Backbone as CSV, one residue per row, in Angstrom:
resi,resn,N_x,N_y,N_z,CA_x,CA_y,CA_z,C_x,C_y,C_z
1,UNK,8.353,24.504,-18.887,7.367,23.908,-18.021,6.859,22.618,-18.643
2,UNK,6.866,21.533,-17.842,6.411,20.252,-18.384,4.934,20.078,-18.112
3,UNK,4.248,19.252,-18.911,2.834,19.029,-18.721,2.561,18.363,-17.357
4,UNK,1.355,18.608,-16.839,0.931,17.988,-15.583,0.725,16.493,-15.796
5,UNK,0.911,15.671,-14.766,0.640,14.245,-14.905,-0.790,14.022,-15.400
6,UNK,-0.955,13.103,-16.308,-2.274,12.820,-16.842,-2.726,13.787,-17.922
7,UNK,-1.962,14.818,-18.170,-2.286,15.800,-19.209,-2.173,15.169,-20.576
8,UNK,-3.151,15.347,-21.422,-3.132,14.826,-22.764,-2.845,15.953,-23.722
9,UNK,-1.769,15.843,-24.497,-1.434,16.863,-25.485,-2.450,16.784,-26.605
10,UNK,-3.143,17.868,-26.882,-4.139,17.870,-27.955,-3.534,17.377,-29.264
11,UNK,-4.272,16.485,-29.947,-3.835,15.982,-31.236,-2.843,14.835,-31.202
12,UNK,-2.391,14.455,-30.024,-1.443,13.358,-29.912,-2.118,12.180,-29.221
13,UNK,-1.914,11.006,-29.784,-2.512,9.814,-29.200,-1.902,9.550,-27.829
14,UNK,-2.684,9.064,-26.891,-2.117,8.786,-25.573,-1.148,7.595,-25.655
15,UNK,-0.135,7.649,-24.838,0.860,6.571,-24.793,0.288,5.458,-23.964
16,UNK,0.279,4.251,-24.526,-0.233,3.103,-23.787,0.723,2.730,-22.688
17,UNK,0.195,2.296,-21.566,1.085,1.833,-20.473,1.941,0.666,-20.977
18,UNK,3.156,0.578,-20.501,4.038,-0.515,-20.908,4.563,-1.181,-19.645
19,UNK,3.901,-2.245,-19.204,4.249,-2.863,-17.949,5.652,-3.472,-17.890
20,UNK,6.265,-3.755,-19.040,7.620,-4.347,-19.041,8.729,-3.329,-19.055
21,UNK,8.420,-2.026,-18.993,9.472,-1.023,-19.066,10.452,-1.165,-17.940
22,UNK,9.993,-1.432,-16.720,10.931,-1.606,-15.597,11.860,-2.764,-15.795
23,UNK,11.345,-3.867,-16.307,12.160,-5.054,-16.587,13.269,-4.709,-17.609
24,UNK,12.856,-4.134,-18.742,13.816,-3.847,-19.801,14.784,-2.762,-19.400
25,UNK,14.333,-1.791,-18.611,15.245,-0.724,-18.200,16.371,-1.292,-17.361
26,UNK,16.095,-2.344,-16.611,17.135,-2.996,-15.780,17.989,-3.994,-16.597
27,UNK,17.446,-4.565,-17.653,18.107,-5.678,-18.351,18.790,-5.287,-19.691
28,UNK,18.418,-4.163,-20.277,18.856,-3.921,-21.659,20.376,-3.917,-21.798
29,UNK,21.118,-3.463,-20.807,22.557,-3.383,-20.909,23.228,-4.758,-20.863
30,UNK,22.482,-5.794,-20.439,23.049,-7.140,-20.420,22.622,-7.985,-21.646
31,UNK,21.854,-7.380,-22.508,21.428,-8.102,-23.736,22.598,-8.145,-24.729
32,UNK,22.688,-9.230,-25.520,23.835,-9.356,-26.430,23.886,-8.309,-27.528
33,UNK,22.789,-7.655,-27.834,22.745,-6.641,-28.891,23.089,-5.245,-28.369
34,UNK,23.209,-5.065,-27.059,23.544,-3.782,-26.490,24.958,-3.375,-26.883
35,UNK,25.121,-2.117,-27.242,26.454,-1.557,-27.552,26.724,-0.412,-26.604
36,UNK,27.964,-0.299,-26.174,28.377,0.820,-25.287,27.970,2.122,-25.958
37,UNK,27.387,2.996,-25.145,26.912,4.277,-25.665,25.421,4.293,-25.944
38,UNK,24.782,3.118,-26.035,23.355,3.056,-26.222,22.666,3.462,-24.923
39,UNK,21.460,4.002,-25.030,20.664,4.346,-23.868,19.350,3.593,-23.945
40,UNK,18.636,3.556,-22.835,17.349,2.890,-22.816,16.415,3.516,-23.836
41,UNK,16.549,4.821,-24.058,15.692,5.528,-25.018,15.879,4.951,-26.448
42,UNK,17.031,4.367,-26.732,17.251,3.770,-28.032,16.443,2.500,-28.197
43,UNK,16.176,1.807,-27.110,15.499,0.514,-27.152,14.034,0.564,-26.761
44,UNK,13.618,1.554,-26.039,12.260,1.603,-25.499,11.170,1.339,-26.561
45,UNK,11.276,2.044,-27.710,10.251,1.869,-28.740,10.286,0.447,-29.327
46,UNK,11.446,-0.150,-29.389,11.553,-1.523,-29.899,10.890,-2.512,-28.935
47,UNK,11.148,-2.333,-27.648,10.483,-3.218,-26.696,8.989,-3.036,-26.689
48,UNK,8.542,-1.825,-26.822,7.113,-1.518,-26.877,6.482,-2.174,-28.116
49,UNK,7.205,-2.086,-29.231,6.718,-2.678,-30.496,6.560,-4.188,-30.352
50,UNK,7.604,-4.870,-29.840,7.536,-6.328,-29.685,6.461,-6.729,-28.671
51,UNK,6.386,-6.033,-27.583,5.348,-6.297,-26.599,3.947,-6.154,-27.160
52,UNK,3.700,-5.034,-27.812,2.399,-4.782,-28.379,2.037,-5.733,-29.531
53,UNK,3.000,-6.063,-30.335,2.761,-6.990,-31.456,2.427,-8.390,-30.965
54,UNK,3.078,-8.794,-29.900,2.784,-10.116,-29.325,1.314,-10.208,-28.847
55,UNK,0.839,-9.126,-28.295,-0.519,-9.120,-27.824,-1.520,-8.977,-28.973
56,UNK,-1.176,-8.238,-29.983,-2.086,-8.045,-31.147,-2.128,-9.254,-32.054
57,UNK,-0.995,-9.959,-32.172,-0.889,-11.026,-33.152,-0.423,-12.343,-32.459
58,UNK,-1.049,-12.682,-31.352,-0.640,-13.873,-30.601,-0.694,-15.155,-31.433
59,UNK,-1.522,-15.198,-32.417,-1.707,-16.411,-33.230,-0.734,-16.477,-34.418
60,UNK,0.140,-15.486,-34.551,1.098,-15.485,-35.674,2.527,-15.648,-35.149
61,UNK,3.442,-16.027,-36.028,4.823,-16.098,-35.591,5.588,-14.858,-36.042
62,UNK,6.685,-14.575,-35.354,7.432,-13.378,-35.575,7.847,-13.212,-37.018
63,UNK,8.368,-14.292,-37.622,8.869,-14.211,-39.012,7.809,-13.817,-40.004
64,UNK,6.580,-14.256,-39.768,5.508,-13.865,-40.700,5.109,-12.409,-40.615
65,UNK,5.485,-11.779,-39.491,5.152,-10.364,-39.258,6.311,-9.408,-39.468
66,UNK,7.472,-9.966,-39.687,8.702,-9.119,-39.631,8.638,-7.935,-40.576
67,UNK,8.189,-8.083,-41.799,8.183,-6.936,-42.724,7.178,-5.843,-42.222
68,UNK,6.068,-6.253,-41.658,5.137,-5.295,-41.053,5.723,-4.597,-39.875
69,UNK,6.435,-5.335,-39.041,7.066,-4.787,-37.853,8.183,-3.788,-38.257
70,UNK,8.925,-4.157,-39.283,9.974,-3.255,-39.783,9.369,-1.937,-40.223
71,UNK,8.289,-2.028,-40.985,7.623,-0.789,-41.422,7.106,0.007,-40.235
72,UNK,6.518,-0.657,-39.290,6.011,0.034,-38.100,7.156,0.696,-37.330
73,UNK,8.303,-0.026,-37.263,9.482,0.557,-36.561,9.915,1.863,-37.237
74,UNK,9.981,1.856,-38.533,10.472,3.035,-39.258,9.525,4.231,-39.088
75,UNK,8.274,3.997,-38.833,7.344,5.099,-38.666,7.061,5.465,-37.214
76,UNK,7.545,4.646,-36.273,7.213,4.906,-34.851,8.389,4.878,-33.890
77,UNK,9.613,4.891,-34.398,10.760,4.691,-33.501,11.085,5.913,-32.663
78,UNK,10.517,7.046,-32.995,10.766,8.250,-32.170,12.242,8.630,-32.121
79,UNK,12.769,8.903,-30.936,14.150,9.373,-30.828,15.197,8.237,-30.900
80,UNK,14.790,7.019,-31.089,15.738,5.945,-31.120,16.723,6.128,-32.255
81,UNK,17.993,5.775,-31.978,19.055,5.852,-33.020,19.260,4.527,-33.701
82,UNK,18.455,3.544,-33.379,18.650,2.206,-33.965,18.045,2.070,-35.335
83,UNK,18.749,1.416,-36.211,18.139,1.044,-37.494,17.433,-0.291,-37.264
84,UNK,16.689,-0.773,-38.263,15.915,-1.966,-38.067,16.778,-3.191,-37.695
85,UNK,17.954,-3.312,-38.317,18.800,-4.456,-38.027,19.137,-4.570,-36.552
86,UNK,19.334,-3.471,-35.890,19.625,-3.482,-34.458,18.344,-3.536,-33.638
87,UNK,17.327,-2.835,-34.050,16.071,-2.805,-33.287,15.403,-4.161,-33.363
88,UNK,15.536,-4.885,-34.429,14.877,-6.177,-34.625,15.161,-7.109,-33.456
89,UNK,16.383,-7.120,-32.989,16.762,-8.019,-31.894,15.991,-7.681,-30.610
90,UNK,15.835,-6.397,-30.335,15.095,-5.986,-29.129,13.584,-6.254,-29.317
91,UNK,13.063,-6.020,-30.510,11.674,-6.301,-30.787,11.422,-7.813,-30.564
92,UNK,12.305,-8.638,-31.096,12.145,-10.083,-30.977,12.240,-10.507,-29.498
93,UNK,13.161,-9.934,-28.746,13.268,-10.310,-27.296,11.982,-9.943,-26.575
94,UNK,11.418,-8.775,-26.828,10.163,-8.419,-26.167,9.018,-9.301,-26.616
95,UNK,9.035,-9.691,-27.879,8.060,-10.646,-28.428,8.156,-11.948,-27.702
96,UNK,9.368,-12.488,-27.552,9.583,-13.740,-26.875,9.189,-13.683,-25.400
97,UNK,9.513,-12.591,-24.765,9.162,-12.423,-23.364,7.650,-12.427,-23.156
98,UNK,6.918,-12.041,-24.173,5.451,-11.991,-24.083,4.792,-13.335,-24.234
99,UNK,5.532,-14.439,-24.399,4.940,-15.741,-24.565,4.679,-16.395,-23.217
100,UNK,3.581,-16.997,-23.002,2.296,-16.328,-23.058,2.108,-15.311,-21.939
101,UNK,2.863,-15.448,-20.831,2.717,-14.455,-19.768,4.061,-13.890,-19.367
102,UNK,5.069,-13.978,-20.212,6.353,-13.444,-19.855,7.143,-14.515,-19.086
103,UNK,8.435,-14.238,-18.910,9.302,-15.165,-18.192,10.084,-14.444,-17.136
């Protein structure tokens, strides 16, 4: 049985809404870093990370944050099968798309 919509699992932080998920769900297979056999679930956390980082650190550049983002990726990637080298490209794309209102 799955939880009811809006149900909050005790002890788990709520998932923030991700307005770009529809965009990336449609586009991820046409990105140059996509490999046959990858699923959207492999990239979702990376897109969320890039999107969120762009909003939290709008005054910084990606390169200055990369080591922090890599650490955050390793602790928050969930079911993704991507290592940082592959996830980095998706994080960067979501970061770039967030400038300043997306493209």
